[in-house]
Structure formats: C-alpha cells, structure tokens
PDB file of C-alpha atoms in Angstrom:
ATOM      1  CA  MET A   1      97.852  89.157 103.538  1.00 42.00           C
ATOM      2  CA  LYS A   2      94.502  90.750 102.649  1.00 46.00           C
ATOM      3  CA  LYS A   3      96.180  94.153 102.427  1.00 44.00           C
ATOM      4  CA  ILE A   4      98.772  92.801  99.997  1.00 36.00           C
ATOM      5  CA  LEU A   5      96.095  91.098  97.893  1.00 36.00           C
ATOM      6  CA  LEU A   6      93.997  94.278  97.883  1.00 42.00           C
ATOM      7  CA  THR A   7      97.061  96.273  96.867  1.00 38.00           C
ATOM      8  CA  LEU A   8      97.731  93.893  93.996  1.00 34.00           C
ATOM      9  CA  LEU A   9      94.113  93.990  92.855  1.00 40.00           C
ATOM     10  CA  LEU A  10      94.066  97.780  92.938  1.00 43.00           C
ATOM     11  CA  ALA A  11      97.340  98.271  91.070  1.00 40.00           C
ATOM     12  CA  SER A  12      96.809  99.735  87.630  1.00 35.00           C
ATOM     13  CA  PRO A  13      98.263  98.077  84.536  1.00 35.00           C
ATOM     14  CA  LEU A  14      98.629 101.591  83.105  1.00 33.00           C
ATOM     15  CA  ALA A  15     100.782 102.664  86.053  1.00 36.00           C
ATOM     16  CA  TRP A  16     102.941  99.566  85.565  1.00 34.00           C
ATOM     17  CA  ALA A  17     103.251 100.308  81.842  1.00 34.00           C
ATOM     18  CA  GLU A  18     104.289 103.921  82.533  1.00 36.00           C
ATOM     19  CA  GLN A  19     106.863 102.745  85.038  1.00 38.00           C
ATOM     20  CA  ASP A  20     108.220 100.143  82.594  1.00 37.00           C
ATOM     21  CA  HIS A  21     108.499 102.816  79.917  1.00 34.00           C
ATOM     22  CA  ALA A  22     110.504 105.030  82.250  1.00 36.00           C
ATOM     23  CA  ASN A  23     112.655 102.177  83.507  1.00 37.00           C
ATOM     24  CA  MET A  24     112.577  99.644  80.659  1.00 35.00           C
ATOM     25  CA  HIS A  25     113.279  96.341  82.405  1.00 34.00           C
ATOM     26  CA  ASP A  26     112.737  97.195  86.051  1.00 35.00           C
ATOM     27  CA  HIS A  27     109.578  95.435  87.235  1.00 31.00           C
ATOM     28  CA  SER A  28     109.592  97.033  90.695  1.00 32.00           C
ATOM     29  CA  HIS A  29     106.197  97.837  92.147  1.00 31.00           C
ATOM     30  CA  GLU A  30     107.446 100.821  94.107  1.00 37.00           C
ATOM     31  CA  GLY A  31     105.521 103.961  93.257  1.00 36.00           C
ATOM     32  CA  HIS A  32     102.538 102.202  91.657  1.00 35.00           C
ATOM     33  CA  LEU A  33      99.093 103.632  92.257  1.00 38.00           C
ATOM     34  CA  HIS A  34      96.029 101.911  93.636  1.00 46.00           C
ATOM     35  CA  ASP A  35      93.942 103.470  90.931  1.00 43.00           C
ATOM     36  CA  THR A  36      91.653 100.807  89.543  1.00 43.00           C
ATOM     37  CA  MET A  37      89.434  98.785  91.816  1.00 47.00           C
ATOM     38  CA  VAL A  38      88.148  95.300  91.135  1.00 42.00           C
ATOM     39  CA  ASP A  39      84.894  96.756  89.780  1.00 49.00           C
ATOM     40  CA  GLY A  40      86.853  98.855  87.282  1.00 54.00           C
ATOM     41  CA  LYS A  41      86.107 102.205  88.914  1.00 65.00           C
ATOM     42  CA  ASN A  42      88.868 104.692  89.623  1.00 61.00           C
ATOM     43  CA  LEU A  43      89.978 104.978  93.225  1.00 61.00           C
ATOM     44  CA  ASP A  44      91.946 108.222  92.740  1.00 67.00           C
ATOM     45  CA  VAL A  45      93.708 107.935  96.074  1.00 76.00           C
ATOM     46  CA  SER A  46      97.484 107.817  96.116  1.00 79.00           C
ATOM     47  CA  ALA A  47      99.085 104.578  97.282  1.00 81.00           C
ATOM     48  CA  GLU A  48     100.912 106.437 100.053  1.00 89.00           C
ATOM     49  CA  ARG A  49      97.743 108.106 101.311  1.00 90.00           C
ATOM     50  CA  PHE A  50      95.743 104.873 101.208  1.00 90.00           C
ATOM     51  CA  ASP A  51      98.502 102.902 102.956  1.00 91.00           C
ATOM     52  CA  ALA A  52      98.860 105.597 105.643  1.00 94.00           C
ATOM     53  CA  PHE A  53      95.097 105.525 106.185  1.00 95.00           C
ATOM     54  CA  MET A  54      95.068 101.730 106.481  1.00 93.00           C
ATOM     55  CA  ASN A  55      98.014 101.680 108.903  1.00 92.00           C
ATOM     56  CA  GLU A  56      96.968  99.757 112.040  1.00 91.00           C
ATOM     57  CA  LEU A  57      93.411  99.215 110.778  1.00 93.00           C
ATOM     58  CA  THR A  58      92.085  95.668 110.716  1.00 91.00           C
ATOM     59  CA  ASN A  59      88.674  94.099 110.489  1.00 91.00           C
ATOM     60  CA  VAL A  60      87.028  97.164 108.952  1.00 94.00           C
ATOM     61  CA  ASN A  61      85.014  98.123 105.921  1.00 93.00           C
ATOM     62  CA  VAL A  62      86.215 101.217 104.109  1.00 94.00           C
ATOM     63  CA  ALA A  63      83.884 103.578 102.280  1.00 95.00           C
ATOM     64  CA  VAL A  64      85.592 105.515  99.493  1.00 93.00           C
ATOM     65  CA  VAL A  65      83.370 108.512  98.859  1.00 94.00           C
ATOM     66  CA  SER A  66      83.687 110.833  95.864  1.00 93.00           C
ATOM     67  CA  VAL A  67      82.576 114.336  96.817  1.00 94.00           C
ATOM     68  CA  LYS A  68      81.678 117.295  94.598  1.00 93.00           C
ATOM     69  CA  GLY A  69      81.783 120.845  95.908  1.00 93.00           C
ATOM     70  CA  MET A  70      84.497 120.340  98.506  1.00 92.00           C
ATOM     71  CA  VAL A  71      86.598 123.401  97.697  1.00 91.00           C
ATOM     72  CA  CYS A  72      88.277 124.500 100.920  1.00 93.00           C
ATOM     73  CA  ASP A  73      89.754 123.286 104.177  1.00 94.00           C
ATOM     74  CA  PHE A  74      86.619 124.433 106.004  1.00 95.00           C
ATOM     75  CA  CYS A  75      84.558 122.042 103.835  1.00 93.00           C
ATOM     76  CA  ALA A  76      86.959 119.176 104.515  1.00 95.00           C
ATOM     77  CA  ARG A  77      86.980 119.770 108.279  1.00 96.00           C
ATOM     78  CA  GLY A  78      83.168 119.940 108.333  1.00 96.00           C
ATOM     79  CA  ILE A  79      82.890 116.555 106.649  1.00 97.00           C
ATOM     80  CA  ALA A  80      85.447 115.034 109.035  1.00 97.00           C
ATOM     81  CA  LYS A  81      83.621 116.390 112.104  1.00 97.00           C
ATOM     82  CA  THR A  82      80.272 115.095 110.869  1.00 97.00           C
ATOM     83  CA  PHE A  83      81.554 111.539 110.434  1.00 97.00           C
ATOM     84  CA  GLU A  84      83.617 111.582 113.647  1.00 97.00           C
ATOM     85  CA  LYS A  85      80.329 111.859 115.580  1.00 96.00           C
ATOM     86  CA  ASP A  86      79.399 108.359 114.350  1.00 95.00           C
ATOM     87  CA  LYS A  87      80.613 105.821 116.933  1.00 94.00           C
ATOM     88  CA  THR A  88      81.051 103.143 114.229  1.00 95.00           C
ATOM     89  CA  VAL A  89      83.641 105.257 112.389  1.00 97.00           C
ATOM     90  CA  GLN A  90      87.136 104.006 113.238  1.00 96.00           C
ATOM     91  CA  LYS A  91      89.044 106.549 111.148  1.00 97.00           C
ATOM     92  CA  ILE A  92      88.419 109.203 108.488  1.00 98.00           C
ATOM     93  CA  ASP A  93      90.638 110.884 105.916  1.00 97.00           C
ATOM     94  CA  VAL A  94      89.441 113.765 103.753  1.00 96.00           C
ATOM     95  CA  ASP A  95      91.479 114.349 100.582  1.00 94.00           C
ATOM     96  CA  LEU A  96      90.545 117.881  99.561  1.00 92.00           C
ATOM     97  CA  ASP A  97      92.752 117.889  96.441  1.00 90.00           C
ATOM     98  CA  ASN A  98      91.120 114.805  94.920  1.00 90.00           C
ATOM     99  CA  GLY A  99      87.605 115.167  96.364  1.00 92.00           C
ATOM    100  CA  LYS A 100      87.784 111.818  98.155  1.00 93.00           C
ATOM    101  CA  VAL A 101      86.835 110.788 101.663  1.00 96.00           C
ATOM    102  CA  LEU A 102      88.034 107.509 103.175  1.00 96.00           C
ATOM    103  CA  ILE A 103      85.920 106.259 106.065  1.00 97.00           C
ATOM    104  CA  ALA A 104      86.829 103.117 108.017  1.00 97.00           C
ATOM    105  CA  TYR A 105      83.775 101.609 109.681  1.00 97.00           C
ATOM    106  CA  SER A 106      83.677  98.750 112.150  1.00 94.00           C
ATOM    107  CA  LYS A 107      82.627  95.479 110.503  1.00 93.00           C
ATOM    108  CA  SER A 108      79.336  95.521 112.419  1.00 91.00           C
ATOM    109  CA  LYS A 109      78.222  98.677 110.574  1.00 92.00           C
ATOM    110  CA  ASP A 110      76.050  98.239 107.495  1.00 92.00           C
ATOM    111  CA  ILE A 111      77.369 100.948 105.180  1.00 94.00           C
ATOM    112  CA  ASN A 112      74.397 102.772 103.702  1.00 93.00           C
ATOM    113  CA  TYR A 113      74.661 104.988 100.595  1.00 95.00           C
ATOM    114  CA  SER A 114      71.793 107.310 101.553  1.00 96.00           C
ATOM    115  CA  GLU A 115      73.090 107.757 105.126  1.00 96.00           C
ATOM    116  CA  ILE A 116      76.511 108.849 103.860  1.00 97.00           C
ATOM    117  CA  GLU A 117      74.917 111.020 101.184  1.00 97.00           C
ATOM    118  CA  LYS A 118      72.809 112.839 103.811  1.00 97.00           C
ATOM    119  CA  LYS A 119      75.899 113.555 105.923  1.00 97.00           C
ATOM    120  CA  ILE A 120      77.752 114.930 102.894  1.00 97.00           C
ATOM    121  CA  LEU A 121      74.730 117.037 101.870  1.00 96.00           C
ATOM    122  CA  SER A 122      74.414 118.417 105.408  1.00 95.00           C
ATOM    123  CA  ASN A 123      77.836 119.999 104.871  1.00 94.00           C
ATOM    124  CA  GLY A 124      76.851 121.605 101.564  1.00 94.00           C
ATOM    125  CA  GLN A 125      78.546 119.145  99.210  1.00 95.00           C
ATOM    126  CA  SER A 126      77.206 116.301  97.094  1.00 95.00           C
ATOM    127  CA  MET A 127      78.298 112.703  96.768  1.00 94.00           C
ATOM    128  CA  SER A 128      78.924 111.395  93.268  1.00 92.00           C
ATOM    129  CA  ASP A 129      80.090 107.843  94.033  1.00 91.00           C
ATOM    130  CA  LEU A 130      80.603 105.324  96.811  1.00 92.00           C
ATOM    131  CA  GLN A 131      82.816 102.263  96.808  1.00 90.00           C
ATOM    132  CA  ILE A 132      83.125  99.815  99.683  1.00 90.00           C
ATOM    133  CA  LEU A 133      86.252  97.809 100.458  1.00 87.00           C
ATOM    134  CA  GLU A 134      86.119  94.908 102.891  1.00 84.00           C
ATOM    135  CA  ILE A 135      89.449  94.671 104.698  1.00 80.00           C
TER     136      ILE A 135
END
C-alpha cells in the first residue's frame, strides 16, 4: 500500500497532461513517471527503474543521490563498490545516464548527508542533492 501511495505522490501532473494530450480521453496511468517528489524536487528516475529497484524491498529508507562528474561505467562501478561495503546498505542502483544513485538502507541506519557525500567524493565525483524516501 505504501508503494502505491508513494507512486501516486511521485506521479507528475505534467506527465499525465502529456499522456492525455497524446491519448485524449484515456486516463491510464501506465507509462507515467515518478518525477516530482512530495517536496517538489525532481526525482529523475524512470518509473520502471525505480520499481525494479524497489522490487522485494520492504522496511527500508531510500537515499536518492544526485551525482555530478559520473561520466563512465568505471565511475558508476566505483560508487557501487564503495556503498556495497556498508553493511546497512540493502541494495544500490547507479544510473549513469541520469547521474542518480539509489541506495536502500535498513531502517536502523540514520542516513547522513556528509557521510554519503564523503563516499561520493572518495570516488572523484561530487554530490549535488540528496532526497530520502521512507518506504
């Protein structure tokens, strides 16, 4: 239920409007993007990618990290390896094309901006934003 509510909260009115324009009276939600979070910031993660990441995850907090300077697969793999060393990380997904990193932490973990920023910096990139989703 939380996943459905989160999906509804993240759905963009603009995406719905574009879909309605293309298919005038079809109000289907298929293909909508999770692109605006409750705080109004852009998520910039495709619905399919986010749903695949969340598959089988429960009782987690998800950090959505915006990364600058991640330009190659080597960069992406370095970030993934760095976070995989953290025992509180349940799952990680690095989206090289959009400069986003999804990190699912166990609920017991207090997600800390400066801790994540240091890990990103240690790989030669910089963090421009952090959003936290409680699932």
